[in-house]
Short mmCIF file of C-alpha atoms in Angstrom, two decimals:
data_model
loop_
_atom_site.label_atom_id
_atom_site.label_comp_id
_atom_site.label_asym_id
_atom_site.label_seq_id
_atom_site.Cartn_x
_atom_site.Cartn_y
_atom_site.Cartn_z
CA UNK A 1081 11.53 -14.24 15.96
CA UNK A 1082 12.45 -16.99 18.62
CA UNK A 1083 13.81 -20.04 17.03
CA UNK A 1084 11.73 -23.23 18.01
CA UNK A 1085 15.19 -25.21 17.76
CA UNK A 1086 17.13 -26.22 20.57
CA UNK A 1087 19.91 -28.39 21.18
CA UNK A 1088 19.48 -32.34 21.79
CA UNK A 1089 17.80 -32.28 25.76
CA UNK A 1090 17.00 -35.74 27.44
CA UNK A 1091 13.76 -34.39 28.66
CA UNK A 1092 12.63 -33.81 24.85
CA UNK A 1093 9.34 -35.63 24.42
CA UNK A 1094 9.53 -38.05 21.68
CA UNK A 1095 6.92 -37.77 18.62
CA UNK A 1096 6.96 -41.05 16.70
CA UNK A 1097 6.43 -41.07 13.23
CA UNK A 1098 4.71 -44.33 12.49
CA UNK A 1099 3.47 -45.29 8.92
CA UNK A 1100 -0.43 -46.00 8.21
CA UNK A 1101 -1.26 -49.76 9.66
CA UNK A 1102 2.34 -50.11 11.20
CA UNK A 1103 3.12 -50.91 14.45
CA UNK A 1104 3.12 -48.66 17.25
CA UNK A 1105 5.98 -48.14 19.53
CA UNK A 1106 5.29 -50.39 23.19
CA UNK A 1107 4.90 -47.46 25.46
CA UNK A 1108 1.97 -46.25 23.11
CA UNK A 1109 0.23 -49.77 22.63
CA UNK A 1110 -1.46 -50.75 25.96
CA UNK A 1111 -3.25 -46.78 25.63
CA UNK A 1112 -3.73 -47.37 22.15
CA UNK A 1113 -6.07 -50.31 22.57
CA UNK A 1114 -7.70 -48.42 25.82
CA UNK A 1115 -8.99 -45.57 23.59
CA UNK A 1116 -9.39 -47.54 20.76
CA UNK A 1117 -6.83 -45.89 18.47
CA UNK A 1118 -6.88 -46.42 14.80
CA UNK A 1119 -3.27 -45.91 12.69
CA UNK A 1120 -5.30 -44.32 9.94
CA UNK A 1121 -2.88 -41.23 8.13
CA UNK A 1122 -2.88 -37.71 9.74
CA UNK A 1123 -4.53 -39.55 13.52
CA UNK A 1124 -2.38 -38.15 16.37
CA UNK A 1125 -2.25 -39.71 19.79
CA UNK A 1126 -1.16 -38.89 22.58
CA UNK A 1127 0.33 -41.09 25.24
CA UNK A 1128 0.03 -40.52 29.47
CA UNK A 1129 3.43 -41.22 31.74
CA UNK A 1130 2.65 -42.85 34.98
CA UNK A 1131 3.95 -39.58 36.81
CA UNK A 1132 0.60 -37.58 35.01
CA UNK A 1133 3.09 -36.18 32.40
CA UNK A 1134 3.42 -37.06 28.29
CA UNK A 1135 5.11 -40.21 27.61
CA UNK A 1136 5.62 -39.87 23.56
CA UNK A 1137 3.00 -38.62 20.90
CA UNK A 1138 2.43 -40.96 17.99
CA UNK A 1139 1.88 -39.01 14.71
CA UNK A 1140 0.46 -41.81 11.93
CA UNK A 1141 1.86 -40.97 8.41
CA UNK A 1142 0.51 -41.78 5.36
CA UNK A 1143 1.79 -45.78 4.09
CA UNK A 1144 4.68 -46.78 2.01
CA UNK A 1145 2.20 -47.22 -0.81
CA UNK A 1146 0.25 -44.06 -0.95
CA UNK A 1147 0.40 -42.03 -4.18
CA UNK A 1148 0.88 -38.71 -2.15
CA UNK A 1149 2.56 -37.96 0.71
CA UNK A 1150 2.68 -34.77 3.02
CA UNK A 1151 6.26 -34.44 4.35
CA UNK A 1152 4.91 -31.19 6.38
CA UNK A 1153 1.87 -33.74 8.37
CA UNK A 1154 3.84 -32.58 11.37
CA UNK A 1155 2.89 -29.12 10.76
CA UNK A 1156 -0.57 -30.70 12.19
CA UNK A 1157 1.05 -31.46 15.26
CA UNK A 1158 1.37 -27.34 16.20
CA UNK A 1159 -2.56 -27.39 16.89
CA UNK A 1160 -2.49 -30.67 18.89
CA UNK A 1161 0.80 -30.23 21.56
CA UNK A 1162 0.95 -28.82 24.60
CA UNK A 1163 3.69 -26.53 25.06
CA UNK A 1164 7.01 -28.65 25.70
CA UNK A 1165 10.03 -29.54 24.33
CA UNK A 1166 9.81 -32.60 21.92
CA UNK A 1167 12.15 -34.20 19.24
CA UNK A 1168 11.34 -36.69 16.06
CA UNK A 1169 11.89 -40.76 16.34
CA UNK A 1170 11.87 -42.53 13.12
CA UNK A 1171 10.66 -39.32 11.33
CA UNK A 1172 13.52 -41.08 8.36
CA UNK A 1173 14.03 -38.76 5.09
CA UNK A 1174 10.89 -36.23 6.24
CA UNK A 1175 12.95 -35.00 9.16
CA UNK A 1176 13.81 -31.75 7.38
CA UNK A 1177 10.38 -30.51 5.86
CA UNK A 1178 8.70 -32.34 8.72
CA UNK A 1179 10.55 -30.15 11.50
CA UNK A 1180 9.96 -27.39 8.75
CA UNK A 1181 6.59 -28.12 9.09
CA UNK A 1182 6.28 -27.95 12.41
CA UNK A 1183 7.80 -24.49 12.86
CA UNK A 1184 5.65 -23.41 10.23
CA UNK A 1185 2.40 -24.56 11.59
CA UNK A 1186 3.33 -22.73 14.80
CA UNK A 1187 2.72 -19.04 12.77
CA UNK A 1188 0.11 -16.77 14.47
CA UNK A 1189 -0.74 -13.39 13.00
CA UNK A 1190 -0.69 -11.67 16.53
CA UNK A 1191 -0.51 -8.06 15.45
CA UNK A 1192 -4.28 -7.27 16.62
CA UNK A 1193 -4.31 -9.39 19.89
CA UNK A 1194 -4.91 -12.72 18.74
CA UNK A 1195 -2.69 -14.75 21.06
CA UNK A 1196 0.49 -16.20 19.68
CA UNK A 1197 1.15 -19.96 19.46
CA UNK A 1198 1.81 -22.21 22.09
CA UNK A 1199 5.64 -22.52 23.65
CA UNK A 1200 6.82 -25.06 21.54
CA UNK A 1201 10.82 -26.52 20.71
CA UNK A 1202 12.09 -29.14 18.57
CA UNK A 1203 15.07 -30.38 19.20
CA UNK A 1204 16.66 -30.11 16.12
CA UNK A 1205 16.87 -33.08 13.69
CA UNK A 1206 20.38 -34.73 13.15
CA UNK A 1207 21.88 -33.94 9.77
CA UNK A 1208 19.15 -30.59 9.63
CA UNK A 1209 21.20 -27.74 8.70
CA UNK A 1210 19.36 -25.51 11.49
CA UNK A 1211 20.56 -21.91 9.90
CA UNK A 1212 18.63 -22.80 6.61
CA UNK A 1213 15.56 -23.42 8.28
CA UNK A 1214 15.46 -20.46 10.58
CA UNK A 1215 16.32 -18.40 7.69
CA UNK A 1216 13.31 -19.88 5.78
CA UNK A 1217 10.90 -20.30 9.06
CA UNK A 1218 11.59 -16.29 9.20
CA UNK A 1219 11.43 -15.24 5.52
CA UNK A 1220 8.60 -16.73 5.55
CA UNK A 1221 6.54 -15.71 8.30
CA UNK A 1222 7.26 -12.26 7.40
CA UNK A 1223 5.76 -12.90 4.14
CA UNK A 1224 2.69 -14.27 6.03
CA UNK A 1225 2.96 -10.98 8.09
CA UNK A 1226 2.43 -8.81 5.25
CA UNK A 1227 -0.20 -10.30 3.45
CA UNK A 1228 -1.98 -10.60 6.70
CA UNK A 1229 -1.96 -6.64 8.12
CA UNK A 1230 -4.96 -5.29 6.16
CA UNK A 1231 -4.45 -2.46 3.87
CA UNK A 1232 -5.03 0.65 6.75
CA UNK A 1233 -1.62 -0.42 8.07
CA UNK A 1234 0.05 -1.65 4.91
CA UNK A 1235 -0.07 1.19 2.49
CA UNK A 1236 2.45 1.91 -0.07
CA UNK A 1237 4.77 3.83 2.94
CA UNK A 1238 4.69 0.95 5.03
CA UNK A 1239 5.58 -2.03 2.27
CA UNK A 1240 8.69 0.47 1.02
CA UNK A 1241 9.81 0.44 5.24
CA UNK A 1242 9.45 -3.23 5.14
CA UNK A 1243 12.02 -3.64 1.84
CA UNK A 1244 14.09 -1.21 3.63
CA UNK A 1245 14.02 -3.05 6.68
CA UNK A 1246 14.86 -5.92 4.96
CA UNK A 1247 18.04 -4.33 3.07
CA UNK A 1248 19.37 -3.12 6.15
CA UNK A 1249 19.33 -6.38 7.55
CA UNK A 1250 21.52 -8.16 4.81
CA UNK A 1251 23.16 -4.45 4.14
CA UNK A 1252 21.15 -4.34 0.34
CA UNK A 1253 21.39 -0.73 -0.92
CA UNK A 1254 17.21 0.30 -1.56
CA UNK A 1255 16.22 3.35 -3.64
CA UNK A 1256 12.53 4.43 -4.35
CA UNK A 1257 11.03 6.75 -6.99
CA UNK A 1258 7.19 8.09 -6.02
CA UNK A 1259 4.59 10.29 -6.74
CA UNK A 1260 4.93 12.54 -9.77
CA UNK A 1261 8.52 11.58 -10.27
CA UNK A 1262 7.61 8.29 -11.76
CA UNK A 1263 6.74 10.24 -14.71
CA UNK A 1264 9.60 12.23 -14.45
CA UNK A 1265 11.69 8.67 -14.83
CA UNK A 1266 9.40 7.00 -17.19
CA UNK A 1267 7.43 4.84 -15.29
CA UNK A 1268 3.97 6.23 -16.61
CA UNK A 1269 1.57 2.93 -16.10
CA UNK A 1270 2.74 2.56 -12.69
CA UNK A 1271 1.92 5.82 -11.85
CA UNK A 1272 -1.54 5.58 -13.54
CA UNK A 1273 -2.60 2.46 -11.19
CA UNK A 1274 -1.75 4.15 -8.23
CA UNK A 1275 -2.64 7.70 -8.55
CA UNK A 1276 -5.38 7.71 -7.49
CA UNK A 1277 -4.62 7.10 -4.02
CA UNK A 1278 -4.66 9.87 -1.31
CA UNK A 1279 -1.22 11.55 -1.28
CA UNK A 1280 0.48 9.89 1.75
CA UNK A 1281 -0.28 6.54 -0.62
CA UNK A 1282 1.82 7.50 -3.32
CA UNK A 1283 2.24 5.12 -5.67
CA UNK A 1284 6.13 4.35 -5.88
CA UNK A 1285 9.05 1.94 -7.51
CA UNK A 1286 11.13 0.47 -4.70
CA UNK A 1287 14.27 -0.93 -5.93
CA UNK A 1288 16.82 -3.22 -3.74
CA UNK A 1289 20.32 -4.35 -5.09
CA UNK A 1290 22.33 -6.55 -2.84
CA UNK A 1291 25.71 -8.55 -3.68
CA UNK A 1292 28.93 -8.26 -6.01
CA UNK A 1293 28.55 -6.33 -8.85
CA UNK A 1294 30.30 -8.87 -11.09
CA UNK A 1295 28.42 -11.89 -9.52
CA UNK A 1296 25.53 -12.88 -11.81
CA UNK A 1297 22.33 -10.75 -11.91
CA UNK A 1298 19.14 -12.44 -10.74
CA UNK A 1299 15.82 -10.26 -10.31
CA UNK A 1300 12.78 -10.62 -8.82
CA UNK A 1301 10.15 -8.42 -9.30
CA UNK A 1302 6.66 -8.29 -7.02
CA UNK A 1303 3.20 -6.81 -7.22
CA UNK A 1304 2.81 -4.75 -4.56
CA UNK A 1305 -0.60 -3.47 -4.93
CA UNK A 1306 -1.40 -3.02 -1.17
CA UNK A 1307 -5.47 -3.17 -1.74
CA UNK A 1308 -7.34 -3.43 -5.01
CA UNK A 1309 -10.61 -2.01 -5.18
CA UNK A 1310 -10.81 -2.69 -9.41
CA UNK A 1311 -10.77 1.09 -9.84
CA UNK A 1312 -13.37 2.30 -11.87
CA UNK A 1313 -14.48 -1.09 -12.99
CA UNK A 1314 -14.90 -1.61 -9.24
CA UNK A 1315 -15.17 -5.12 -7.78
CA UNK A 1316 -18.33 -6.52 -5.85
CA UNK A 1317 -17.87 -6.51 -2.40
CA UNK A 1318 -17.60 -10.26 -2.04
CA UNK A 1319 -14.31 -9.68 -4.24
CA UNK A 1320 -13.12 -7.17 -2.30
CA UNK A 1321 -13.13 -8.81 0.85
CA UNK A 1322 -9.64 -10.45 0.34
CA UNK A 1323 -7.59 -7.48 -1.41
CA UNK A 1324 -5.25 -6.91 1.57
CA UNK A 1325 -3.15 -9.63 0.01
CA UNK A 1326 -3.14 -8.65 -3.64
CA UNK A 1327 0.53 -7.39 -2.40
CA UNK A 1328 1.29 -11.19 -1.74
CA UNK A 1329 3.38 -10.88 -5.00
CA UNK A 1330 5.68 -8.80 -3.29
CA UNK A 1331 5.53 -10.42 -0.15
CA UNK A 1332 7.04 -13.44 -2.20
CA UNK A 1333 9.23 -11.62 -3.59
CA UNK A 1334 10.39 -10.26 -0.29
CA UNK A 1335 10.73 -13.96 0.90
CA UNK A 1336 12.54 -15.54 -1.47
CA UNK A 1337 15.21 -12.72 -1.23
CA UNK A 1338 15.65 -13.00 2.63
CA UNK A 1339 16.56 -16.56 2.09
CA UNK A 1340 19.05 -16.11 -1.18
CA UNK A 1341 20.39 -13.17 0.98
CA UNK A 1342 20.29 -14.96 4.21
CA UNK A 1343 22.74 -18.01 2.46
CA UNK A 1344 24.69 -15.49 0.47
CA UNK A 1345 24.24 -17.01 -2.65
CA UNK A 1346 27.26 -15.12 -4.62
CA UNK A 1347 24.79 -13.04 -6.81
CA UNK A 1348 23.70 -9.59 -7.90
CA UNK A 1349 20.54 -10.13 -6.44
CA UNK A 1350 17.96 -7.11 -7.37
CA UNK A 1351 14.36 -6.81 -5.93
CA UNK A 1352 11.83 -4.49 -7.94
CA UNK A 1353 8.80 -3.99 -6.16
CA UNK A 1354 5.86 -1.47 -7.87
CA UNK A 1355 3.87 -0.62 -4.31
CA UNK A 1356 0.59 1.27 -5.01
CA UNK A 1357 -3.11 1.35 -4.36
CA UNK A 1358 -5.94 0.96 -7.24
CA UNK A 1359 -8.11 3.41 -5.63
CA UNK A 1360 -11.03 5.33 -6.94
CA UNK A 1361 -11.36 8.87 -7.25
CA UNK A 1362 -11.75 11.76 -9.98
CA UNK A 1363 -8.13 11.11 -10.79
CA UNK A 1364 -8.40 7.42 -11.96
CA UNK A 1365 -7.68 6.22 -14.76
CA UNK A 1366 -10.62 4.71 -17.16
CA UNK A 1367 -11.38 1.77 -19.39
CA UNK A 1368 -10.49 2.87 -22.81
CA UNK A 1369 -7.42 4.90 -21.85
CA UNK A 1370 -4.51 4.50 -23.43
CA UNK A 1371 -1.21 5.35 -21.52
CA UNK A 1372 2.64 4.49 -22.35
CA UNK A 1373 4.65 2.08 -21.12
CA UNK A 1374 8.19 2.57 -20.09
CA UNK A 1375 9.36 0.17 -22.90
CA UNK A 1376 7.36 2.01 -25.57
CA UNK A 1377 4.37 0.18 -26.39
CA UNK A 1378 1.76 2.12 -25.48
CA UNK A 1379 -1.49 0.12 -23.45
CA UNK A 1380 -5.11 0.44 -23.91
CA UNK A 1381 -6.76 -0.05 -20.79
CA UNK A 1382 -9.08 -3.07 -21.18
CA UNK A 1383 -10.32 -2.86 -17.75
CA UNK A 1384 -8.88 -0.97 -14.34
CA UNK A 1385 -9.25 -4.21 -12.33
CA UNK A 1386 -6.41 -5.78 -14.29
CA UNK A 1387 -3.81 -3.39 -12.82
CA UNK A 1388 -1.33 -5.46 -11.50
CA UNK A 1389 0.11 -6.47 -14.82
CA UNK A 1390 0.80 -2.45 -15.83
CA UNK A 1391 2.21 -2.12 -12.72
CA UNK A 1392 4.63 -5.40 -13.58
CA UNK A 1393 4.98 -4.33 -16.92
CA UNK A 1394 6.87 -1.06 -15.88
CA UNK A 1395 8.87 -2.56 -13.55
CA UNK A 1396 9.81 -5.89 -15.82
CA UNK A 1397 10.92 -3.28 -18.53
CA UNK A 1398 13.43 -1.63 -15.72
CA UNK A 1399 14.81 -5.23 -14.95
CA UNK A 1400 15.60 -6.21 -17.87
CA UNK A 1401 17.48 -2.90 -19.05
CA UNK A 1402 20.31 -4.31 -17.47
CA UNK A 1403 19.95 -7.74 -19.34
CA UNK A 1404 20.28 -10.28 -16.37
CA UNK A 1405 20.40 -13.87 -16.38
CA UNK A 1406 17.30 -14.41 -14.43
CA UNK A 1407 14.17 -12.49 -14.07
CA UNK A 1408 11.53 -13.74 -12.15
CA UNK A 1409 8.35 -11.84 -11.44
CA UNK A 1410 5.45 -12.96 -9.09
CA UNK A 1411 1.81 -11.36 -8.41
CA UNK A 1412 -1.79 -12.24 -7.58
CA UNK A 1413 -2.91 -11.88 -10.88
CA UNK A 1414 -5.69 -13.66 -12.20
CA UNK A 1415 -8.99 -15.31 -10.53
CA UNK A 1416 -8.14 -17.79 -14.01
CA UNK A 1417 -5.17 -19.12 -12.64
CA UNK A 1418 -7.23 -20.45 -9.64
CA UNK A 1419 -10.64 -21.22 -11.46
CA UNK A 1420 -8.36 -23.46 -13.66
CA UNK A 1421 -6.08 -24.73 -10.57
CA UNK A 1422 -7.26 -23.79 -7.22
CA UNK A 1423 -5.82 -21.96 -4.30
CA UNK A 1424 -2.73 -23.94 -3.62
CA UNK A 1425 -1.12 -25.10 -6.55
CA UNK A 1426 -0.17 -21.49 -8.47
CA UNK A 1427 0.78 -22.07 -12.49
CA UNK A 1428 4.39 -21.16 -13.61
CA UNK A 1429 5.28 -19.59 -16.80
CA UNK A 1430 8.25 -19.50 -18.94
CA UNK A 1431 10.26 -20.21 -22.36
CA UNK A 1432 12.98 -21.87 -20.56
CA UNK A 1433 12.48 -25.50 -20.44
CA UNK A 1434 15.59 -26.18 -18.98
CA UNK A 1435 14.65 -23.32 -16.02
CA UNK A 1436 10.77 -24.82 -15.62
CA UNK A 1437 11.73 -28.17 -15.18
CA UNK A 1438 14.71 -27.22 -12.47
CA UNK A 1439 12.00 -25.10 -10.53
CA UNK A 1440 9.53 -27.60 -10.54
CA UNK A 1441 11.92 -29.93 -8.98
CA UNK A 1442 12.85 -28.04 -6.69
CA UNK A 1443 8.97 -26.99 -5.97
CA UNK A 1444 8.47 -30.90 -5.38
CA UNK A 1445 11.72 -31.17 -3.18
CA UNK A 1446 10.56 -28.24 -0.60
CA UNK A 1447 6.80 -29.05 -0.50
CA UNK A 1448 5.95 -25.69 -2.02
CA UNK A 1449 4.16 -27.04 -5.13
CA UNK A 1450 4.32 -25.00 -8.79
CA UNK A 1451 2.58 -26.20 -12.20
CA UNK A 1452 3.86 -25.34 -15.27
CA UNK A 1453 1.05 -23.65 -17.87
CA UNK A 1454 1.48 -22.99 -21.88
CA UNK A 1455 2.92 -19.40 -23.18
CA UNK A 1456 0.27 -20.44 -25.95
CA UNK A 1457 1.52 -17.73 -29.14
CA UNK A 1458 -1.54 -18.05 -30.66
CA UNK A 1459 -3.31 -16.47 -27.88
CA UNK A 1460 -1.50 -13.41 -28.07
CA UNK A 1461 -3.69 -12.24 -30.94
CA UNK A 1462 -6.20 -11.67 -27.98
CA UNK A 1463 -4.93 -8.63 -26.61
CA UNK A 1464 -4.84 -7.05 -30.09
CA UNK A 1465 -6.19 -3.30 -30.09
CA UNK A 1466 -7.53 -1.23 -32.74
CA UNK A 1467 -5.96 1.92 -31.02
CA UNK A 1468 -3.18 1.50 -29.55
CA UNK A 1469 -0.22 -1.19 -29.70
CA UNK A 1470 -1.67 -4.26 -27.21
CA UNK A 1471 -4.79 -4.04 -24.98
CA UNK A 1472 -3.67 -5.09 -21.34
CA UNK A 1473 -6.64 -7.84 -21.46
CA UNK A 1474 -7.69 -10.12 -23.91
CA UNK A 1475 -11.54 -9.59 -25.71
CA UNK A 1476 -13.16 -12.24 -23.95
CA UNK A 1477 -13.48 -15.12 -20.98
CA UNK A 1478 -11.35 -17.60 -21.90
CA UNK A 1479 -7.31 -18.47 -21.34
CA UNK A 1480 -7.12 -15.55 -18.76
CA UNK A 1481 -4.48 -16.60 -16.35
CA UNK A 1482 -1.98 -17.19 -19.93
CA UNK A 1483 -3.21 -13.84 -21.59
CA UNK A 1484 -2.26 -11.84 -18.68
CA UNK A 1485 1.30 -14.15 -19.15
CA UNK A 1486 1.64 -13.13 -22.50
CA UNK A 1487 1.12 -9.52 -22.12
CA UNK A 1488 4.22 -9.08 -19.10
CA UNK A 1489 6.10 -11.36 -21.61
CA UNK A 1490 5.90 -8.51 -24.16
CA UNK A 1491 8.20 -5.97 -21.68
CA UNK A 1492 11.33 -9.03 -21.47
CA UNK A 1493 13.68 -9.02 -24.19
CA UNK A 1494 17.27 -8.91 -23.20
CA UNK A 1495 17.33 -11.49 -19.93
CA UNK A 1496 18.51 -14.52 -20.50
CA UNK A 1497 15.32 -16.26 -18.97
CA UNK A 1498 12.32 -14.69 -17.91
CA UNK A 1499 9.33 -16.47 -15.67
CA UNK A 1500 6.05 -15.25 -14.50
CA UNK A 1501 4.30 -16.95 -10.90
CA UNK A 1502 0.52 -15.97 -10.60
CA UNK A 1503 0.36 -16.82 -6.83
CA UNK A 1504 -3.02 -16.70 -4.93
CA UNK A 1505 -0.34 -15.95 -1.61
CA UNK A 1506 -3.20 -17.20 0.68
CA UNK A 1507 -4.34 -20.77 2.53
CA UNK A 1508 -8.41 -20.77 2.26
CA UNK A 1509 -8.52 -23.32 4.91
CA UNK A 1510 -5.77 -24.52 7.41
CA UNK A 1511 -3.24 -27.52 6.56
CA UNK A 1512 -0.20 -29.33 8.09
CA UNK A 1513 2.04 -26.55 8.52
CA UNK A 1514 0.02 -23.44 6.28
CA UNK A 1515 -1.86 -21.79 8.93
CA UNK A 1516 -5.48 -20.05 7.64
CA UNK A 1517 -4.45 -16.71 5.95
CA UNK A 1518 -1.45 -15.58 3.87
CA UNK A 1519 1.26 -17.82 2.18
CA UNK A 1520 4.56 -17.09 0.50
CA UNK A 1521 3.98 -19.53 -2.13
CA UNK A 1522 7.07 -20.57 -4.57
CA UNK A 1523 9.28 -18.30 -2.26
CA UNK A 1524 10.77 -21.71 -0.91
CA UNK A 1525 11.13 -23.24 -4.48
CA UNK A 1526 12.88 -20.47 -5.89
CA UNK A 1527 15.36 -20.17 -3.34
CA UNK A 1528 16.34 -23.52 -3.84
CA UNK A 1529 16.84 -22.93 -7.52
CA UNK A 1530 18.77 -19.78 -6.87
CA UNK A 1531 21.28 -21.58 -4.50
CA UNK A 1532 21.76 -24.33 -6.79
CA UNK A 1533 22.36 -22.75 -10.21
CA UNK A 1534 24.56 -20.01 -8.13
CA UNK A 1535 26.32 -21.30 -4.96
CA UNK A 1536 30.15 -21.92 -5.65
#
């Protein structure tokens, strides 16, 4: 991936950053009052040279007194500039996330032809440590990447070659169990989600460990579930539509792990992805089943269109047999979790107070927004079974997005702090710097965290 910094260049274009109602640089005024221009938040204009060329565009922020501000608006500035070479005037304590922004807004999904973005640099803001953001610009976008290739080209397979890619890369060691041999190794719910699935789609455990084995031992875990057709209790078609991305867990996962790796944070980082498909055929398993877990519990299946959380539940009970400081698992898990807050603002879970309220500082520092929900005990009754030890679902419609928290909860014992992200890893409609389609969301956040808590 081609950066979209370059070095300070006189010829750079300037973009002015000027607040709602202010003033607007001179060389933008006279054209200003010839078009009739407007400094109302998010307007863009831009401003003719006497030679025929670009003078300066003039992005309008939102004012000093607004209750919300967007410190990736320049990310709107990727659909309105011709290609160039530009830099930031006056873009003040934004500069970072706003040049962020920008080179996030530039993301096309190009794999099937769809032209790429336009030829775009920036010179680099001063102060901008220009490493970090390539490192995040790219960890994301390959999240993005992932979530985007539909589920023909993103099998099982192909999301284990994309960890492995990734290890090589930052020289992580990556081992994988699949097929039949997660039963062999105890993974037995895993292995009933994704069997399934025609044999070159074997379901499978892929398992990256990067840094010092004495550093401290942080693990993410992802749902990789590369296309979810709710098995047996299959979904309508109009839910269907979007399960390419119900690996977007992963794909977070993935992120967040590029960037710690990319900054070599001094940890034993570990990345636990369960990849599989919930397909249907005569060897699915059925509502009413019950199967083991790999921490002993054993599961009633409640319904085969809650899958991901046996698939986490497997893989949570691997990471913490080694007790770690920090687990932290992410997955498209519940429609709840957006019915009770939308598309972009995904709820976090956890005991840790002091953990929740670092990551959702961080989530407000980098723009990549978390809200903490309730691990509400009393709910917990809800997934009570007359057969079998816990049903994976609670018994009716309510407090969905925390039921589904309580249950992976259940398979954490010996970590030090445990958290749960039910991401929606997808932009329904295009903003300042999130492109239409899929989003790493809280990858940004919890790198943050990470490199504060750990760098020395």
């Amino acid at each position: 991936m081609p950066s979209i910094f370059v070095p300070a260049a006189d010829s750079a274009t300037p973009i002015w950053f000027v607040p709602a109602g202010g003033v607007l640089p001179e060389a933008a005024r006279g054209w200003a009052r010839a078009t009739g221009f407007e400094t109302t938040a998010g307007a863009t204009l831009a401003v003719p040279a006497s030679d025929g060329g670009l003078a300066g565009v003039a992005l309008i922020t939102e004012s000093a007194s607004a209750r919300e501000k967007n410190p990736f608006l320049a990310g709107k500035l990727a659909s309105v500039l011709p290609a160039g070479t530009y830099r930031f005037e006056d873009a003040g304590q934004n500069a970072r996330l706003g040049a962020l922004g920008l080179a996030l807004g530039l993301y096309r999904f190009t794999r099937y032809g769809k032209p790429a973005a336009k030829d775009i640099r920036l010179v680099a803001p001063d102060g901008v440590d220009v490493a970090a953001l390539e490192r995040t610009v790219r960890a994301v976008e390959t999240a993005r990447d992932l979530i985007n290739t539909p589920a023909n080209d993103l099998g099982p397979v192909e999301l284990e070659a994309a960890i492995r890619a990734l290890g090589e890369r930052h020289g992580a060691t990556v081992t994988s169990i699949v097929g039949d041999d997660l039963l062999a190794q105890n993974f037995p719910l895993v292995h009933a989600v994704g069997r399934a699935a025609a044999a070159h789609r074997a379901p499978r455990i892929v398992d990256l460990v990067w840094g010092p084995e004495d550093a401290p031992k942080v693990t993410l875990v992802g749902k990789g579930v590369v296309f979810d057709t709710g098995g047996l209790n299959i979904k309508p078609d109009a839910s269907m539509l979007l399960m390419k991305k119900d690996m977007g867990g992963s794909a977070v996962m993935i992120a967040a792990a590029d960037m710690v790796m990319g900054a070599k944070i001094p940890v034993r980082l570990r990345l636990i992805v369960g990849a599989v498909e919930n397909a249907i055929s005569g060897d699915a398993f059925r509502p009413g089943d019950v199967i083991p877990s790999r921490k002993g519990p054993m599961v009633e299946i409640g319904n085969t269109d809650a899958e991901g959380r046996l698939v986490l539940a497997d893989a949570l009970a691997l990471a913490d047999e080694e007790a770690p400081e920090l687990i932290v698992d992410a997955a498209t898990l519940t429609g709840a979790a957006r019915v009770a807050l939308g598309p972009d603002l995904p709820p976090l879970y956890s005991d840790d107070d002091a953990f929740a309220a670092d990551l959702l500082r961080h989530a407000q520092a980098e723009h990549d927004p978390l809200w903490r929900m309730p691990l509400w005990n009393p709910y917990d009754d809800l997934l009570a079974s007359k057969v079998a030890d816990v049903n994976h679902i609670s018994g009716g419609p309510f407090a969905g997005s925390i039921t589904a928290a309580l249950f992976l909860r259940r398979f954490v014992g010996q970590a030090k702090t445990w958290a749960h992200l039910d991401v929606f890893a997808w932009t329904p409609s295009a903003k300042p710097g999130r492109p239409e389609g899929g989003e790493a969301q809280g990858a940004r956040a919890l790198a943050a965290l990470i490199a504060e808590r750990y760098r020395r």
